[in-house]
Amino acid sequence: GKTTLLRLLLGLLRPTSGKIMFEGQHLAGMPIRERALRIAYVPQEAMPRFPMTVFEAVLLGRKPHMRWGPGKDDLARTASVLGRMGLEALAQKPVANLSGGQRQKVALARAFVQGTDWIMLDEPVSNLDLRHQLEVLQLVRDAADNNNIGVLLSLHDINLAARYAHKVA
């Protein structure tokens, strides 16, 4: 149910009845590009072993902003987010060579580099050990608070949700 709800909110699934409003606008009427500029999504299996470097994978998050390829602002923003997420030392490493916790951080960096108003995370720590869970959730909270970004976090662990969320439903 949680993943289905997130997919409905993202417009990836259509509701069978009713309508979904996002900041006063009917979601079904929102153009896909505008949705991509306003809402980032990190699925459960967030960062498969793509054949690219960490920098390239995070830079993909800027794609909705690009017309002809990455500009100076896109490259600078990507480098800045990598630094804030503690990933600068891994920037030129292949994503395929990273641990699960590192790949999850890359997926989060890709979402935060988008510059959206909202980030929706579907079980972002389900496959991580407790230390990495706490580290990832603290990164999410810090990045969201420091950049005034709304976060919708789907978790199975109610204790983790209560610890890191402002509101739990």
PDB file of C-alpha atoms in Angstrom:
ATOM      1  CA  GLY A   1       0.000   0.000   0.000  1.00  0.00           C
ATOM      2  CA  LYS A   2       2.785   2.493   0.798  1.00  0.00           C
ATOM      3  CA  THR A   3       4.502   2.105  -2.576  1.00  0.00           C
ATOM      4  CA  THR A   4       1.169   2.308  -4.382  1.00  0.00           C
ATOM      5  CA  LEU A   5       0.352   5.532  -2.528  1.00  0.00           C
ATOM      6  CA  LEU A   6       3.699   7.051  -3.512  1.00  0.00           C
ATOM      7  CA  ARG A   7       3.204   6.039  -7.141  1.00  0.00           C
ATOM      8  CA  LEU A   8      -0.255   7.614  -7.126  1.00  0.00           C
ATOM      9  CA  LEU A   9       1.177  10.825  -5.667  1.00  0.00           C
ATOM     10  CA  LEU A  10       3.888  10.861  -8.336  1.00  0.00           C
ATOM     11  CA  GLY A  11       1.393  10.336 -11.119  1.00  0.00           C
ATOM     12  CA  LEU A  12       2.975   6.999 -12.068  1.00  0.00           C
ATOM     13  CA  LEU A  13      -0.395   5.333 -11.427  1.00  0.00           C
ATOM     14  CA  ARG A  14      -3.839   6.803 -12.076  1.00  0.00           C
ATOM     15  CA  PRO A  15      -6.452   6.659  -9.314  1.00  0.00           C
ATOM     16  CA  THR A  16      -9.584   4.656 -10.103  1.00  0.00           C
ATOM     17  CA  SER A  17     -11.689   7.414  -8.561  1.00  0.00           C
ATOM     18  CA  GLY A  18     -11.254  10.833  -7.029  1.00  0.00           C
ATOM     19  CA  LYS A  19      -8.399  13.188  -7.725  1.00  0.00           C
ATOM     20  CA  ILE A  20      -5.037  13.944  -6.201  1.00  0.00           C
ATOM     21  CA  MET A  21      -4.202  17.552  -5.479  1.00  0.00           C
ATOM     22  CA  PHE A  22      -0.637  18.803  -5.136  1.00  0.00           C
ATOM     23  CA  GLU A  23      -0.291  22.308  -3.722  1.00  0.00           C
ATOM     24  CA  GLY A  24      -3.741  23.223  -5.049  1.00  0.00           C
ATOM     25  CA  GLN A  25      -3.187  21.799  -8.535  1.00  0.00           C
ATOM     26  CA  HIS A  26      -4.809  18.646  -9.903  1.00  0.00           C
ATOM     27  CA  LEU A  27      -1.898  16.224 -10.306  1.00  0.00           C
ATOM     28  CA  ALA A  28      -3.302  14.622 -13.454  1.00  0.00           C
ATOM     29  CA  GLY A  29      -3.227  18.042 -15.144  1.00  0.00           C
ATOM     30  CA  MET A  30       0.373  18.779 -14.147  1.00  0.00           C
ATOM     31  CA  PRO A  31       2.776  18.377 -17.087  1.00  0.00           C
ATOM     32  CA  ILE A  32       5.354  15.597 -16.625  1.00  0.00           C
ATOM     33  CA  ARG A  33       8.283  18.030 -16.887  1.00  0.00           C
ATOM     34  CA  GLU A  34       6.821  20.277 -14.171  1.00  0.00           C
ATOM     35  CA  ARG A  35       6.258  17.247 -11.954  1.00  0.00           C
ATOM     36  CA  ALA A  36       9.892  16.214 -12.486  1.00  0.00           C
ATOM     37  CA  LEU A  37      11.040  19.710 -11.539  1.00  0.00           C
ATOM     38  CA  ARG A  38       8.918  19.757  -8.371  1.00  0.00           C
ATOM     39  CA  ILE A  39       9.009  16.169  -7.041  1.00  0.00           C
ATOM     40  CA  ALA A  40      11.948  13.760  -6.776  1.00  0.00           C
ATOM     41  CA  TYR A  41      11.437  10.057  -6.136  1.00  0.00           C
ATOM     42  CA  VAL A  42      13.804   7.494  -4.657  1.00  0.00           C
ATOM     43  CA  PRO A  43      12.385   3.979  -5.153  1.00  0.00           C
ATOM     44  CA  GLN A  44      13.166   1.010  -2.902  1.00  0.00           C
ATOM     45  CA  GLU A  45      15.868  -0.367  -5.176  1.00  0.00           C
ATOM     46  CA  ALA A  46      17.217   3.133  -5.593  1.00  0.00           C
ATOM     47  CA  MET A  47      20.528   2.769  -7.366  1.00  0.00           C
ATOM     48  CA  PRO A  48      21.117  -0.345  -9.416  1.00  0.00           C
ATOM     49  CA  ARG A  49      24.651  -1.051 -10.524  1.00  0.00           C
ATOM     50  CA  PHE A  50      24.661   1.430 -13.408  1.00  0.00           C
ATOM     51  CA  PRO A  51      27.736   1.409 -15.669  1.00  0.00           C
ATOM     52  CA  MET A  52      28.659   5.011 -14.822  1.00  0.00           C
ATOM     53  CA  THR A  53      30.570   6.971 -12.229  1.00  0.00           C
ATOM     54  CA  VAL A  54      29.035   8.363  -9.052  1.00  0.00           C
ATOM     55  CA  PHE A  55      29.330  11.903 -10.457  1.00  0.00           C
ATOM     56  CA  GLU A  56      27.510  10.907 -13.670  1.00  0.00           C
ATOM     57  CA  ALA A  57      24.768   9.098 -11.738  1.00  0.00           C
ATOM     58  CA  VAL A  58      24.116  12.105  -9.487  1.00  0.00           C
ATOM     59  CA  LEU A  59      24.280  14.516 -12.429  1.00  0.00           C
ATOM     60  CA  LEU A  60      21.351  12.594 -13.975  1.00  0.00           C
ATOM     61  CA  GLY A  61      19.181  14.207 -11.299  1.00  0.00           C
ATOM     62  CA  ARG A  62      19.681  17.544 -13.080  1.00  0.00           C
ATOM     63  CA  LYS A  63      18.312  16.179 -16.380  1.00  0.00           C
ATOM     64  CA  PRO A  64      14.871  17.873 -16.070  1.00  0.00           C
ATOM     65  CA  HIS A  65      16.715  21.224 -15.911  1.00  0.00           C
ATOM     66  CA  MET A  66      18.952  20.585 -18.934  1.00  0.00           C
ATOM     67  CA  ARG A  67      18.183  21.483 -22.521  1.00  0.00           C
ATOM     68  CA  TRP A  68      21.336  20.493 -24.416  1.00  0.00           C
ATOM     69  CA  GLY A  69      23.401  18.794 -21.764  1.00  0.00           C
ATOM     70  CA  PRO A  70      24.900  19.781 -18.446  1.00  0.00           C
ATOM     71  CA  GLY A  71      25.926  23.384 -17.948  1.00  0.00           C
ATOM     72  CA  LYS A  72      28.319  24.910 -15.445  1.00  0.00           C
ATOM     73  CA  ASP A  73      25.540  25.304 -12.873  1.00  0.00           C
ATOM     74  CA  ASP A  74      24.581  21.623 -13.182  1.00  0.00           C
ATOM     75  CA  LEU A  75      28.191  20.504 -12.721  1.00  0.00           C
ATOM     76  CA  ALA A  76      28.749  22.861  -9.774  1.00  0.00           C
ATOM     77  CA  ARG A  77      25.507  21.849  -8.061  1.00  0.00           C
ATOM     78  CA  THR A  78      26.385  18.164  -8.497  1.00  0.00           C
ATOM     79  CA  ALA A  79      29.843  18.662  -6.971  1.00  0.00           C
ATOM     80  CA  SER A  80      28.312  20.625  -4.079  1.00  0.00           C
ATOM     81  CA  VAL A  81      25.715  17.942  -3.300  1.00  0.00           C
ATOM     82  CA  LEU A  82      28.373  15.206  -3.464  1.00  0.00           C
ATOM     83  CA  GLY A  83      30.372  17.170  -0.901  1.00  0.00           C
ATOM     84  CA  ARG A  84      27.414  17.679   1.437  1.00  0.00           C
ATOM     85  CA  MET A  85      26.529  13.984   1.231  1.00  0.00           C
ATOM     86  CA  GLY A  86      30.128  12.913   1.947  1.00  0.00           C
ATOM     87  CA  LEU A  87      30.562  11.358  -1.501  1.00  0.00           C
ATOM     88  CA  GLU A  88      33.234  13.590  -3.048  1.00  0.00           C
ATOM     89  CA  ALA A  89      35.955  10.931  -2.627  1.00  0.00           C
ATOM     90  CA  LEU A  90      33.794   8.481  -4.603  1.00  0.00           C
ATOM     91  CA  ALA A  91      32.903  10.850  -7.465  1.00  0.00           C
ATOM     92  CA  GLN A  92      34.959   9.044 -10.121  1.00  0.00           C
ATOM     93  CA  LYS A  93      34.295   5.509  -8.887  1.00  0.00           C
ATOM     94  CA  PRO A  94      31.874   3.279 -10.793  1.00  0.00           C
ATOM     95  CA  VAL A  95      28.490   2.927  -9.082  1.00  0.00           C
ATOM     96  CA  ALA A  96      28.760  -0.831  -9.670  1.00  0.00           C
ATOM     97  CA  ASN A  97      31.697  -0.993  -7.227  1.00  0.00           C
ATOM     98  CA  LEU A  98      29.855   0.632  -4.305  1.00  0.00           C
ATOM     99  CA  SER A  99      28.333  -0.987  -1.248  1.00  0.00           C
ATOM    100  CA  GLY A 100      24.570  -0.901  -0.719  1.00  0.00           C
ATOM    101  CA  GLY A 101      24.818   1.985   1.737  1.00  0.00           C
ATOM    102  CA  GLN A 102      26.997   3.992  -0.652  1.00  0.00           C
ATOM    103  CA  ARG A 103      24.607   3.356  -3.567  1.00  0.00           C
ATOM    104  CA  GLN A 104      21.726   4.541  -1.375  1.00  0.00           C
ATOM    105  CA  LYS A 105      23.608   7.772  -0.630  1.00  0.00           C
ATOM    106  CA  VAL A 106      24.164   8.244  -4.374  1.00  0.00           C
ATOM    107  CA  ALA A 107      20.429   7.812  -4.978  1.00  0.00           C
ATOM    108  CA  LEU A 108      19.682  10.407  -2.303  1.00  0.00           C
ATOM    109  CA  ALA A 109      22.256  12.794  -3.770  1.00  0.00           C
ATOM    110  CA  ARG A 110      20.620  12.366  -7.197  1.00  0.00           C
ATOM    111  CA  ALA A 111      17.255  13.296  -5.666  1.00  0.00           C
ATOM    112  CA  PHE A 112      18.625  16.312  -3.763  1.00  0.00           C
ATOM    113  CA  VAL A 113      20.579  17.625  -6.764  1.00  0.00           C
ATOM    114  CA  GLN A 114      17.278  17.998  -8.635  1.00  0.00           C
ATOM    115  CA  GLY A 115      16.395  21.073  -6.624  1.00  0.00           C
ATOM    116  CA  THR A 116      12.782  19.999  -6.131  1.00  0.00           C
ATOM    117  CA  ASP A 117      10.246  21.144  -3.549  1.00  0.00           C
ATOM    118  CA  TRP A 118       9.459  17.564  -2.475  1.00  0.00           C
ATOM    119  CA  ILE A 119      11.309  14.263  -2.262  1.00  0.00           C
ATOM    120  CA  MET A 120       9.433  11.008  -1.874  1.00  0.00           C
ATOM    121  CA  LEU A 121      11.445   8.084  -0.512  1.00  0.00           C
ATOM    122  CA  ASP A 122      10.166   4.515  -0.651  1.00  0.00           C
ATOM    123  CA  GLU A 123      11.835   2.386   2.038  1.00  0.00           C
ATOM    124  CA  PRO A 124      15.246   4.043   1.576  1.00  0.00           C
ATOM    125  CA  VAL A 125      16.901   2.070   4.398  1.00  0.00           C
ATOM    126  CA  SER A 126      15.224  -1.350   4.225  1.00  0.00           C
ATOM    127  CA  ASN A 127      18.338  -3.186   2.959  1.00  0.00           C
ATOM    128  CA  LEU A 128      20.868  -1.412   5.189  1.00  0.00           C
ATOM    129  CA  ASP A 129      22.355  -2.280   8.573  1.00  0.00           C
ATOM    130  CA  LEU A 130      21.356  -0.088  11.526  1.00  0.00           C
ATOM    131  CA  ARG A 131      24.442   2.156  11.354  1.00  0.00           C
ATOM    132  CA  HIS A 132      23.833   2.931   7.670  1.00  0.00           C
ATOM    133  CA  GLN A 133      20.089   3.357   8.281  1.00  0.00           C
ATOM    134  CA  LEU A 134      20.731   6.048  10.881  1.00  0.00           C
ATOM    135  CA  GLU A 135      23.366   7.734   8.709  1.00  0.00           C
ATOM    136  CA  VAL A 136      21.109   7.827   5.635  1.00  0.00           C
ATOM    137  CA  LEU A 137      18.085   9.096   7.561  1.00  0.00           C
ATOM    138  CA  GLN A 138      20.154  11.824   9.220  1.00  0.00           C
ATOM    139  CA  LEU A 139      21.462  12.889   5.769  1.00  0.00           C
ATOM    140  CA  VAL A 140      17.878  13.084   4.509  1.00  0.00           C
ATOM    141  CA  ARG A 141      16.733  15.109   7.487  1.00  0.00           C
ATOM    142  CA  ASP A 142      19.700  17.517   7.367  1.00  0.00           C
ATOM    143  CA  ALA A 143      19.475  18.045   3.610  1.00  0.00           C
ATOM    144  CA  ALA A 144      15.708  18.588   3.772  1.00  0.00           C
ATOM    145  CA  ASP A 145      15.895  20.983   6.719  1.00  0.00           C
ATOM    146  CA  ASN A 146      18.810  22.968   5.270  1.00  0.00           C
ATOM    147  CA  ASN A 147      17.172  23.321   1.852  1.00  0.00           C
ATOM    148  CA  ASN A 148      13.514  23.721   2.905  1.00  0.00           C
ATOM    149  CA  ILE A 149      12.456  20.555   1.070  1.00  0.00           C
ATOM    150  CA  GLY A 150       9.412  18.510   2.012  1.00  0.00           C
ATOM    151  CA  VAL A 151      10.069  14.803   2.463  1.00  0.00           C
ATOM    152  CA  LEU A 152       7.554  11.994   2.303  1.00  0.00           C
ATOM    153  CA  LEU A 153       9.263   8.988   3.831  1.00  0.00           C
ATOM    154  CA  SER A 154       7.839   5.477   3.598  1.00  0.00           C
ATOM    155  CA  LEU A 155       9.266   3.152   6.275  1.00  0.00           C
ATOM    156  CA  HIS A 156       8.296  -0.177   7.827  1.00  0.00           C
ATOM    157  CA  ASP A 157      10.071   0.666  11.087  1.00  0.00           C
ATOM    158  CA  ILE A 158       7.780   2.958  13.093  1.00  0.00           C
ATOM    159  CA  ASN A 159      10.562   3.700  15.616  1.00  0.00           C
ATOM    160  CA  LEU A 160      12.829   5.052  12.876  1.00  0.00           C
ATOM    161  CA  ALA A 161       9.936   7.043  11.451  1.00  0.00           C
ATOM    162  CA  ALA A 162       9.184   8.584  14.843  1.00  0.00           C
ATOM    163  CA  ARG A 163      12.848   9.465  15.346  1.00  0.00           C
ATOM    164  CA  TYR A 164      13.375  11.206  12.006  1.00  0.00           C
ATOM    165  CA  ALA A 165       9.975  12.494  10.946  1.00  0.00           C
ATOM    166  CA  HIS A 166       8.232  15.697  11.978  1.00  0.00           C
ATOM    167  CA  LYS A 167       4.862  13.940  11.532  1.00  0.00           C
ATOM    168  CA  VAL A 168       4.018  10.230  11.321  1.00  0.00           C
ATOM    169  CA  ALA A 169       0.876   8.847   9.697  1.00  0.00           C
TER     170      ALA A 169
END
